[in-house]
XYZ file of C-alpha atoms in Angstrom:
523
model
C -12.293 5.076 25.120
C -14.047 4.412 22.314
C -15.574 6.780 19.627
C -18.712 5.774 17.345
C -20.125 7.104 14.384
C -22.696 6.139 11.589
C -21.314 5.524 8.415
C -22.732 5.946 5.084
C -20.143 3.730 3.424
C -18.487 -0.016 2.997
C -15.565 -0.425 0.426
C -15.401 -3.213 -1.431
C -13.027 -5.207 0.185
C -13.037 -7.747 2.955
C -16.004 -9.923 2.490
C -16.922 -8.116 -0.529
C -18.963 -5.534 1.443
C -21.823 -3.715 -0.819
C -21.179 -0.449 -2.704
C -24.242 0.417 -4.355
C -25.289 3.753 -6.017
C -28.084 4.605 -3.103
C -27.687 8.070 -2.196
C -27.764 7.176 1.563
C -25.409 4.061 0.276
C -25.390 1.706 3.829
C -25.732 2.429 7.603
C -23.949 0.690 10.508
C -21.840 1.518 13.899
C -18.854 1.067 13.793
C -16.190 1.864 17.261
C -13.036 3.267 15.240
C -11.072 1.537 18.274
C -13.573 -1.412 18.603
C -10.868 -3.692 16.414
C -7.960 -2.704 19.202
C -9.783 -2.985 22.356
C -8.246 -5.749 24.853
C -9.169 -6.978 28.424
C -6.246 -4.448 29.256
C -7.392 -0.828 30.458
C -5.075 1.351 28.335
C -1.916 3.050 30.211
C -1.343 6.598 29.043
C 2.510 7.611 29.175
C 5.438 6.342 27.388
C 7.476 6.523 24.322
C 7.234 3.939 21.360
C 10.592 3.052 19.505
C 9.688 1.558 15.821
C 12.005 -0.114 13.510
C 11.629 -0.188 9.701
C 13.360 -1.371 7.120
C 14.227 1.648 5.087
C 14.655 5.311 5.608
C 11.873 7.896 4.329
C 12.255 10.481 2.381
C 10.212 12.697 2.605
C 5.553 13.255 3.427
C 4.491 15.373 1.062
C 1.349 13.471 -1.058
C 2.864 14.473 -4.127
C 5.672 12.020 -3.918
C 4.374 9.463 -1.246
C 3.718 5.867 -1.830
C 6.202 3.654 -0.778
C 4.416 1.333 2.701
C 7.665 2.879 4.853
C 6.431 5.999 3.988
C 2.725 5.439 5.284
C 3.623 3.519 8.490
C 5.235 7.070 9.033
C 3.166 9.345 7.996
C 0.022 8.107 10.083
C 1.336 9.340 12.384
C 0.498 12.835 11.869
C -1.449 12.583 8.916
C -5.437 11.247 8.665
C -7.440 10.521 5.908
C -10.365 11.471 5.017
C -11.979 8.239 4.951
C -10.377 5.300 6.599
C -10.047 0.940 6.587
C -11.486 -1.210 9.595
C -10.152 -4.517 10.612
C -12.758 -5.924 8.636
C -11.196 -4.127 5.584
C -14.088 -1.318 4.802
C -13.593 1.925 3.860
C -15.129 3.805 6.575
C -14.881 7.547 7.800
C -12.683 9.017 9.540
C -12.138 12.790 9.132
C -15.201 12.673 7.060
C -18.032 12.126 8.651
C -20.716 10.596 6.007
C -19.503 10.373 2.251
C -23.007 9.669 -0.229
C -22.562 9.023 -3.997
C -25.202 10.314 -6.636
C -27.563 7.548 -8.567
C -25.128 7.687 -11.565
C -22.196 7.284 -9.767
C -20.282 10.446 -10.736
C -20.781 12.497 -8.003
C -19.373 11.862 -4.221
C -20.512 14.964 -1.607
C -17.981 14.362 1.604
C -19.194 16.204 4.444
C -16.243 17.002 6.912
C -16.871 16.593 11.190
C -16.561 19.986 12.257
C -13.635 21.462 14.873
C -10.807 19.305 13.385
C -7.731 21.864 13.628
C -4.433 21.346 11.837
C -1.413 20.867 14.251
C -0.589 24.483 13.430
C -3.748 25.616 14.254
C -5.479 26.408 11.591
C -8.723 24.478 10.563
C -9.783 21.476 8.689
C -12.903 22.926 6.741
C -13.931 22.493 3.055
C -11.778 24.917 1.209
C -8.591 22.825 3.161
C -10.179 19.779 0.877
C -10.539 21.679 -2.330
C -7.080 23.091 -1.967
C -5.205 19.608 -1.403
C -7.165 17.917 -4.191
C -6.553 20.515 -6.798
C -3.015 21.021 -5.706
C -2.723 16.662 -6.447
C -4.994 17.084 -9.679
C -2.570 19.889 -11.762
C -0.495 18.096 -14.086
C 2.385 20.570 -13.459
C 2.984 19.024 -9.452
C 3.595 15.537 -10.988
C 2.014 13.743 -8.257
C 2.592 9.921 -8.323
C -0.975 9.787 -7.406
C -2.143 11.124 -10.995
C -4.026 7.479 -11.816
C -5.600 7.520 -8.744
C -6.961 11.267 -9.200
C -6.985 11.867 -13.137
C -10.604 10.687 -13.139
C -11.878 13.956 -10.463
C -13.563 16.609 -13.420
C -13.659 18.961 -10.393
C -13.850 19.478 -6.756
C -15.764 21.873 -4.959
C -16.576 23.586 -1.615
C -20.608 23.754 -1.527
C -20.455 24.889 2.397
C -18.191 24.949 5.003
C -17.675 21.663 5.804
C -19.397 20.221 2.547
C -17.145 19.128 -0.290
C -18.352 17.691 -3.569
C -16.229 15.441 -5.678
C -17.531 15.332 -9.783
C -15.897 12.484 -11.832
C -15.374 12.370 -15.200
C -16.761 8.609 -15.238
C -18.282 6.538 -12.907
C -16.359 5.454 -10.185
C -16.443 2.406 -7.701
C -13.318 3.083 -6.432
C -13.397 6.373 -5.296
C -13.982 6.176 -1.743
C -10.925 4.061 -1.190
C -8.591 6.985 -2.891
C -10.116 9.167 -0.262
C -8.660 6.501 2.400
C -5.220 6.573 0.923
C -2.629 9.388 0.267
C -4.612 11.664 -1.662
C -7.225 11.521 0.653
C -4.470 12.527 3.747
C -5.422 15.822 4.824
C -2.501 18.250 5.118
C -2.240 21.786 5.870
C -2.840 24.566 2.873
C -0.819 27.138 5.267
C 2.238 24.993 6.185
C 2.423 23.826 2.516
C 2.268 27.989 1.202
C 4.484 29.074 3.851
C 6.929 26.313 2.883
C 7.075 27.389 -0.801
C 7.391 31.044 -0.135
C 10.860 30.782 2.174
C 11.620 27.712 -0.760
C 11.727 24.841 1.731
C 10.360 21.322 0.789
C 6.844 20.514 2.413
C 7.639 17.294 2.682
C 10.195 17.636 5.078
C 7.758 19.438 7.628
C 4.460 17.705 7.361
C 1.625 19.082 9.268
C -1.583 17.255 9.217
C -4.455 16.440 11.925
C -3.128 13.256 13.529
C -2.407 12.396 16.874
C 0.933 13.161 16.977
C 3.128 15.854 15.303
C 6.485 16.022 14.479
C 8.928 17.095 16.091
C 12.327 16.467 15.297
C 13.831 14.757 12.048
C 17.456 13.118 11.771
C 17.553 11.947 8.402
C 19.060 8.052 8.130
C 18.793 8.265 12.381
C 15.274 8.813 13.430
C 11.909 10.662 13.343
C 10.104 11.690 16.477
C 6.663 12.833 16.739
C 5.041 13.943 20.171
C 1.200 13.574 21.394
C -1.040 16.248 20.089
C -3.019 17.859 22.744
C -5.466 19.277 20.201
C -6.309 15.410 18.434
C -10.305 15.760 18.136
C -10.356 12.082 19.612
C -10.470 12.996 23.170
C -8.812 10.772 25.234
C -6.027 9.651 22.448
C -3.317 8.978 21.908
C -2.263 6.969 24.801
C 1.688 7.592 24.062
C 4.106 10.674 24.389
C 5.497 10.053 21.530
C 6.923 7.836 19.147
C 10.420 7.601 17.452
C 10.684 5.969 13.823
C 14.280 4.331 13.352
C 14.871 3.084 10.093
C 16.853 -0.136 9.961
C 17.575 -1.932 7.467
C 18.997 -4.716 7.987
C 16.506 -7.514 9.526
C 18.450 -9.522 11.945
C 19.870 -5.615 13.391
C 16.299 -4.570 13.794
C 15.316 -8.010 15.695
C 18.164 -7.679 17.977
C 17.088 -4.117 18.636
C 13.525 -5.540 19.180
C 14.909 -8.417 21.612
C 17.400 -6.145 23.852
C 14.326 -3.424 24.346
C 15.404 -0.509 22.084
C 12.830 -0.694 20.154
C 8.924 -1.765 20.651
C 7.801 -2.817 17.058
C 9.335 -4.123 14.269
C 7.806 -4.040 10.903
C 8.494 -6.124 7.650
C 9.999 -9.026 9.841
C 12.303 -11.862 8.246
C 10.457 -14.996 7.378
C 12.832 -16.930 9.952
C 11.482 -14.294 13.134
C 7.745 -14.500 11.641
C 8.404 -18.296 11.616
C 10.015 -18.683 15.074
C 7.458 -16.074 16.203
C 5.105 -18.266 15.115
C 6.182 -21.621 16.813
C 6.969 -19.278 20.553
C 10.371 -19.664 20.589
C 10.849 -16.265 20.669
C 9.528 -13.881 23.255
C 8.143 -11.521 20.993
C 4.386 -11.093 19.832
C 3.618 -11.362 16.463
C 0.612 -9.404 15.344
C -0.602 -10.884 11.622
C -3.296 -9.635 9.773
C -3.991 -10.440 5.760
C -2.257 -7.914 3.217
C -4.250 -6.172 -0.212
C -1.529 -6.889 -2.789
C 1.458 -9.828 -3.309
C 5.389 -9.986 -3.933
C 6.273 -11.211 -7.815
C 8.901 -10.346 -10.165
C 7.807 -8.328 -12.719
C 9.291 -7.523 -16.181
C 9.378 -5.065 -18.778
C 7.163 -5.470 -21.937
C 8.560 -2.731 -23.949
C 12.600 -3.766 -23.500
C 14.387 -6.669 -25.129
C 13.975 -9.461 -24.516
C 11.214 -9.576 -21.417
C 9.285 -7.627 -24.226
C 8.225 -11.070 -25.887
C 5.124 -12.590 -23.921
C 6.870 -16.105 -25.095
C 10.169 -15.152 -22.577
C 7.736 -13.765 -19.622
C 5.768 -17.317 -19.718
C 9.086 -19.171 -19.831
C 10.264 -17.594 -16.892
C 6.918 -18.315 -15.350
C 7.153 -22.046 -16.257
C 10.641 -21.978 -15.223
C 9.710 -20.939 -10.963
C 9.160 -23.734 -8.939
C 7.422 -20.554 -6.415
C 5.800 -23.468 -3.748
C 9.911 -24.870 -3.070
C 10.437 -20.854 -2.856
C 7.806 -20.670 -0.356
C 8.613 -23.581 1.661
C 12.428 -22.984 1.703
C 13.311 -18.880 1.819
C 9.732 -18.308 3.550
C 9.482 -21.378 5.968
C 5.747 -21.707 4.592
C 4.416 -18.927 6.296
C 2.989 -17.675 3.142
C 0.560 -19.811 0.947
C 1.030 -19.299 -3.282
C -0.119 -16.117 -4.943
C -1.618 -16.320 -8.560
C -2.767 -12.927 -8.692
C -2.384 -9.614 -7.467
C -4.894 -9.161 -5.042
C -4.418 -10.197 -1.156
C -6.517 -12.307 0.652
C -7.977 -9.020 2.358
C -10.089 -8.083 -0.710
C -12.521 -10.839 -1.877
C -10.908 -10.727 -5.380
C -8.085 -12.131 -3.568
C -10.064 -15.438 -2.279
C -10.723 -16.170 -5.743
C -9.765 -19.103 -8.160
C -6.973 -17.966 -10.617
C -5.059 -20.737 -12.504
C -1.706 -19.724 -13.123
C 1.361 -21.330 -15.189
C 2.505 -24.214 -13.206
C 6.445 -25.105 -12.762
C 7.059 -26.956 -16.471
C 11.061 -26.622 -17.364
C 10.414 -28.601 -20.855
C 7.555 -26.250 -21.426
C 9.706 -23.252 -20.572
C 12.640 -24.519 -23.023
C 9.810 -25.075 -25.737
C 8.541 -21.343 -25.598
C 12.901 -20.330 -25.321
C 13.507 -22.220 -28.734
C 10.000 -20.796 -30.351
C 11.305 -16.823 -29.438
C 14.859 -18.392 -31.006
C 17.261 -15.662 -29.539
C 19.664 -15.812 -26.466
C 17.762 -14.592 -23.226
C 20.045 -12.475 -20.774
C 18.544 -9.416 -18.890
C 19.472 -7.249 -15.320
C 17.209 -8.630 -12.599
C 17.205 -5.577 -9.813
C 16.528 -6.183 -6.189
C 17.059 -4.401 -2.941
C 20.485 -4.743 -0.921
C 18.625 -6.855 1.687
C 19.247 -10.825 2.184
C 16.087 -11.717 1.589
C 15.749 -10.219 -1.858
C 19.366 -10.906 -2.810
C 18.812 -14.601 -1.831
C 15.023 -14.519 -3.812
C 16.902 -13.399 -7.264
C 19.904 -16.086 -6.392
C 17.274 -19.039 -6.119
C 15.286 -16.745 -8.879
C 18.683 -16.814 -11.635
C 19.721 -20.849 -10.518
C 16.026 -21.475 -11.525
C 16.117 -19.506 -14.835
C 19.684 -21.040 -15.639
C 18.611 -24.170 -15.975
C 16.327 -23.671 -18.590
C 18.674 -21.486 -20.641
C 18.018 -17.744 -19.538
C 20.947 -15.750 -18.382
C 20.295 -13.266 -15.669
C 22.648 -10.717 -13.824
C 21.659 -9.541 -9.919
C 21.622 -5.606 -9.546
C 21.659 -4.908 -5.620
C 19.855 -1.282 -5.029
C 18.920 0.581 -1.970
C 15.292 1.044 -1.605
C 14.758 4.189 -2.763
C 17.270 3.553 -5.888
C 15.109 0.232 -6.813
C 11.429 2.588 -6.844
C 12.961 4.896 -8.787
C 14.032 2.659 -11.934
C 10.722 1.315 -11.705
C 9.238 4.754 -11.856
C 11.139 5.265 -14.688
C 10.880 1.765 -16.774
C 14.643 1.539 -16.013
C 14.873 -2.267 -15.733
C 14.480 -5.634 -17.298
C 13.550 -7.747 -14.455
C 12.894 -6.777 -10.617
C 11.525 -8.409 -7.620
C 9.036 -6.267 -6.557
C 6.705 -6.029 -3.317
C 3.399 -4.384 -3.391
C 1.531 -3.739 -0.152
C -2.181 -2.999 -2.128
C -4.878 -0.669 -1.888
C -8.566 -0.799 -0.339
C -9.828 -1.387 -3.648
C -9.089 -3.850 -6.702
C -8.844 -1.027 -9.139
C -6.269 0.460 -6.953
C -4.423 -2.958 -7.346
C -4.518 -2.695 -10.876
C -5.697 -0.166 -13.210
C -2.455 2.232 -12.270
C -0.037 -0.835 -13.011
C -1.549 -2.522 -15.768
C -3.654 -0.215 -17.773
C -1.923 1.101 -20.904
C -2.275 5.063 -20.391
C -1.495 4.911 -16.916
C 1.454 6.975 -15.023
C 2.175 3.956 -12.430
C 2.020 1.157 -14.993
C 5.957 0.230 -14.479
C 6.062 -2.571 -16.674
C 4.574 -0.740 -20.025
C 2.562 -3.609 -20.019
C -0.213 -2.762 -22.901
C -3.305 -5.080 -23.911
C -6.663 -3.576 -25.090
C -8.658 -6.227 -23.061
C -7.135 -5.749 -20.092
C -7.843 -1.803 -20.726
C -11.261 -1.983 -21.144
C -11.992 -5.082 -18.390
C -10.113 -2.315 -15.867
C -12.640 0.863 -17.615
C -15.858 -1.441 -17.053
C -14.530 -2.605 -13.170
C -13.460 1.280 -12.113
C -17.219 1.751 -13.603
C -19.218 -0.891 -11.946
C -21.293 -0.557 -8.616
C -22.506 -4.179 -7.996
C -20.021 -6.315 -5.894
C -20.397 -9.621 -7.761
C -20.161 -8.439 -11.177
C -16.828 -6.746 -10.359
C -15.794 -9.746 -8.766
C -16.074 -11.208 -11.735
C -14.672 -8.666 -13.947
C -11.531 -8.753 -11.409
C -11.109 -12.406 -11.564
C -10.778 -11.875 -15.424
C -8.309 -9.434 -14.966
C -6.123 -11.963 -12.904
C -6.750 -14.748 -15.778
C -5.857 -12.274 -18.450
C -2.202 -11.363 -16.410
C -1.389 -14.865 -15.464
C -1.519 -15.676 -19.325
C 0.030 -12.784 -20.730
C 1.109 -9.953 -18.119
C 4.458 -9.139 -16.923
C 4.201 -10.248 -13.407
C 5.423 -13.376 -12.019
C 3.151 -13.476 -8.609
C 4.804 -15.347 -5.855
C 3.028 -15.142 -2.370
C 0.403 -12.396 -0.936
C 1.088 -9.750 0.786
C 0.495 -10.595 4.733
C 1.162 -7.897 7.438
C 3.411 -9.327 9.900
C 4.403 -7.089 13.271
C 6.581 -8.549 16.130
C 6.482 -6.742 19.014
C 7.536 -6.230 22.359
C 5.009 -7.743 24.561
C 4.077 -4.250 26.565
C 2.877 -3.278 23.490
C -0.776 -3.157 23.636
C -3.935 -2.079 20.990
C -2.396 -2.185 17.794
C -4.994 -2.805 15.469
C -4.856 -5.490 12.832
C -5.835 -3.758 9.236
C -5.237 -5.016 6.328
C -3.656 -2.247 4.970
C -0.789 -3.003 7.092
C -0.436 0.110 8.160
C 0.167 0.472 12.200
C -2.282 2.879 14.014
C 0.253 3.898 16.643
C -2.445 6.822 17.773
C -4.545 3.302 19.519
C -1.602 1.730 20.917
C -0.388 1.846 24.347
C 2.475 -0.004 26.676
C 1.653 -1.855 29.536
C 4.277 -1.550 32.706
């Protein structure tokens, strides 16, 4: 079935689709399932079994952020304004979004009848509530660079909610398609904190599913909403998320049936995938952000830009490529994906020179040795032991920290590390990609990196409304990194899927994130 709207709206992303400061900014149809639909009639009935590669901890948009956490989450959650296939920011729960001629004012208006899963509705104030809740210092919500810019947000009707920025901002509409723009219920969030439970470990939003039953480190189950305002969806029962994290357990789970999807494959299953040696589907769409090693500026000795561009002259990243990733990835110079148009664009970056690495080593004139963090996986433990026999040879001294998951996003959080391989999934916008990570006043930016250039090309990009200029200003942020930053970029992000092959409809966005609410299995 398939459900069409007008949209007032493209993100910039994907083939650099116009933003411009029209009040009625751009109108086309788009079929919110048009991207899934096969020669298949979808099958109603059944239960999906996913596999990922860590477990969550908990959906509250306060702490959210990690991709394991979103593949979950979408589950039950929607957003107020969402990503096609083609990578624009389209709406979803919204239904038109129109920005003022200066560019500091978005009104939303919401589609009427949405209800909550515990029954209570989706209107206005449910907005206001959420975004203020996100805004107040006090909550600490990791999404404080992606909101700090809102001056205020208001209910001017029912359904009508108005968004006033302290600065323009190009980038707006693609926060409203990511966490902070996940709608989630003011009651269940107040009834939570008055009998001192944690909302985030009973999420209730507006998607197609709700949960239902939650065994932490075992599984998460979420059952078919009757209620979802898309009538006729979703096609499943139910789902159950399993998190498992080792890769070769999760593809024998995928092979013997027990589970229907498998996300964040191994290279060697996307690569046999690939060739059909395998008889699993492999559903591959381009990613938003990369994988790198990053470093921190502010600690001894990654803290000299002299040591960051040895180690960058000192990766030989295309024999990385070829031999952990069996080429399925091309080089990354920068920290966009292919998905967004900055991503497509010409970035030179330090090229593999060992004599020029020991050159910039004997200039900084001190011994090199630093912690290089990873997760416990064999991927990323085998990345930092090619990563430390490359860095050895030119003279730096590196020791492997193995973390779990969660362990490894919480040093970075807190600028607990030296060195740490590092994958981002991106955002729907550039800025997203960079201003919280790079910009010097920002909560997110990991590394401490700090140069005034690179804070005012991100101010005049977050403030620009014509496409090509900010591709421009976003190409010179990639320059200005790949000279001085703290991130060694290795390959873009790509979202790979295998699945079982009665699975049916799943979408290819470039946010990676699977829209199980489309998806259905064939007999």
């Amino acid at each position: 079935m398939r459900t069409e709207l007008s949209i007032c709206l493209r993100g910039y992303v994907g083939r650099a689709a116009r933003l411009g400061r029209d009040t009625a900014l751009m109108l086309l149809t788009v079929g919110l399932l048009g991207a899934s639909a096969t020669a298949a009639a979808p099958r109603h009935g059944g239960t999906l079994n996913v596999g990922l590669e860590a477990d969550f901890p908990g959906f509250d948009p306060l702490i959210m952020g990690a991709l394991v956490e979103r593949m979950v989450a979408m589950s039950f959650y929607e957003t107020l304004m969402d990503m096609n296939a083609q990578g624009e920011i389209v709406p979803h729960l919204a239904e038109s979004l129109k920005v003022s001629d200066d560019g500091t004012s978005y009104t939303l208006k919401l589609r009427t009848g949405i209800k909550f899963h515990d029954g209570t509705p989706l209107d206005a104030a449910a907005v206001v509530f959420n975004f203020r809740r996100l805004m107040d210092p006090a909550n600490g919500c990791r999404c404080q660079a992606n909101v700090v810019g809102i001056k205020s947000v208001d209910a001017t009707g029912p359904h009508t909610v108005v968004f006033t920025l302290k600065t323009p901002d190009a980038a707006f509409p693609a926060v409203l398609a990511d966490v902070p723009g996940m709608a989630t219920s003011p009651t269940a969030i107040r009834k939570a904190q008055e009998a001192g439970l944690k909302y985030a470990d009973t999420p209730v939003g507006t998607g197609p599913f709700r949960l239902v039953e939650w065994k932490r480190g075992v599984s998460l189950k979420v059952e078919r909403n009757p209620d979802y305002w898309q009538k006729g969806l979703p096609y499943l029962d139910g789902v159950v998320y399993r998190p498992i994290p080792d890769q070769q357990t999760r593809m024998a789970s995928l092979t013997a049936g027990d589970i229907q999807l498998s996300a964040v494959p191994s290279a060697q299953d996307v690569a046999a995938a690939k060739s059909g040696t395998t008889r699993v589907q492999l559903v591959e769409s381009p990613g938003l952000g990369s994988a790198f090693a990053m470093f921190n500026a502010k600690r001894e000795p990654t803290n000299d830009p002299r040591v960051r561009q040895a180690l960058f002259h000192a990766t030989d990243r295309a024999l990385i490529l070829k031999t952990l990733f069996r080429g399925i990835y091309p080089l990354a110079n920068q920290p966009f994906g292919p998905g967004l148009a900055a991503g497509r664009q010409d970035v030179k970056f330090p090229a593999y020179d060992p004599a020029k690495a020991r050159a910039l080593l004997k200039e900084y004139g001190k011994p090199v040795k630093f912690t290089f963090s990873v997760t416990a996986t064999p991927d990323s433990v085998q990345m930092a032991q090619v990563l430390q026999q490359m860095w050895q040879k030119v003279g730096i001294e590196v020791k492997i920290e193995q973390l779990e998951q969660l362990q490894l996003i919480g040093k970075a959080i807190k600028h607990d590390f030296n060195g740490m391989y590092f994958r981002w999934p991106g955002r729907g916008d550039p800025d997203m990609n960079v201003y919280p990570f790079f910009h010097s006043k920002s909560t997110r930016n990991y590394t401490q990196y700090a140069n005034p250039e690179m804070d005012r090309l991100l101010e005049v990009g977050r403030g620009t409304f014509d496409p090509k200029t900010r591709l421009a200003i976003y190409t010179q942020v990639s320059q200005l990194l790949a000279s001085d930053g703290s991130y060694l970029f290795l390959f873009p992000s790509t979202n790979f899927f295998l699945t079982s092959r009665k699975l049916q409809g799943l979408p290819k966005i470039p946010d990676g994130l699977p829209r199980v609410g489309q998806v259905w299995l064939a007999k």
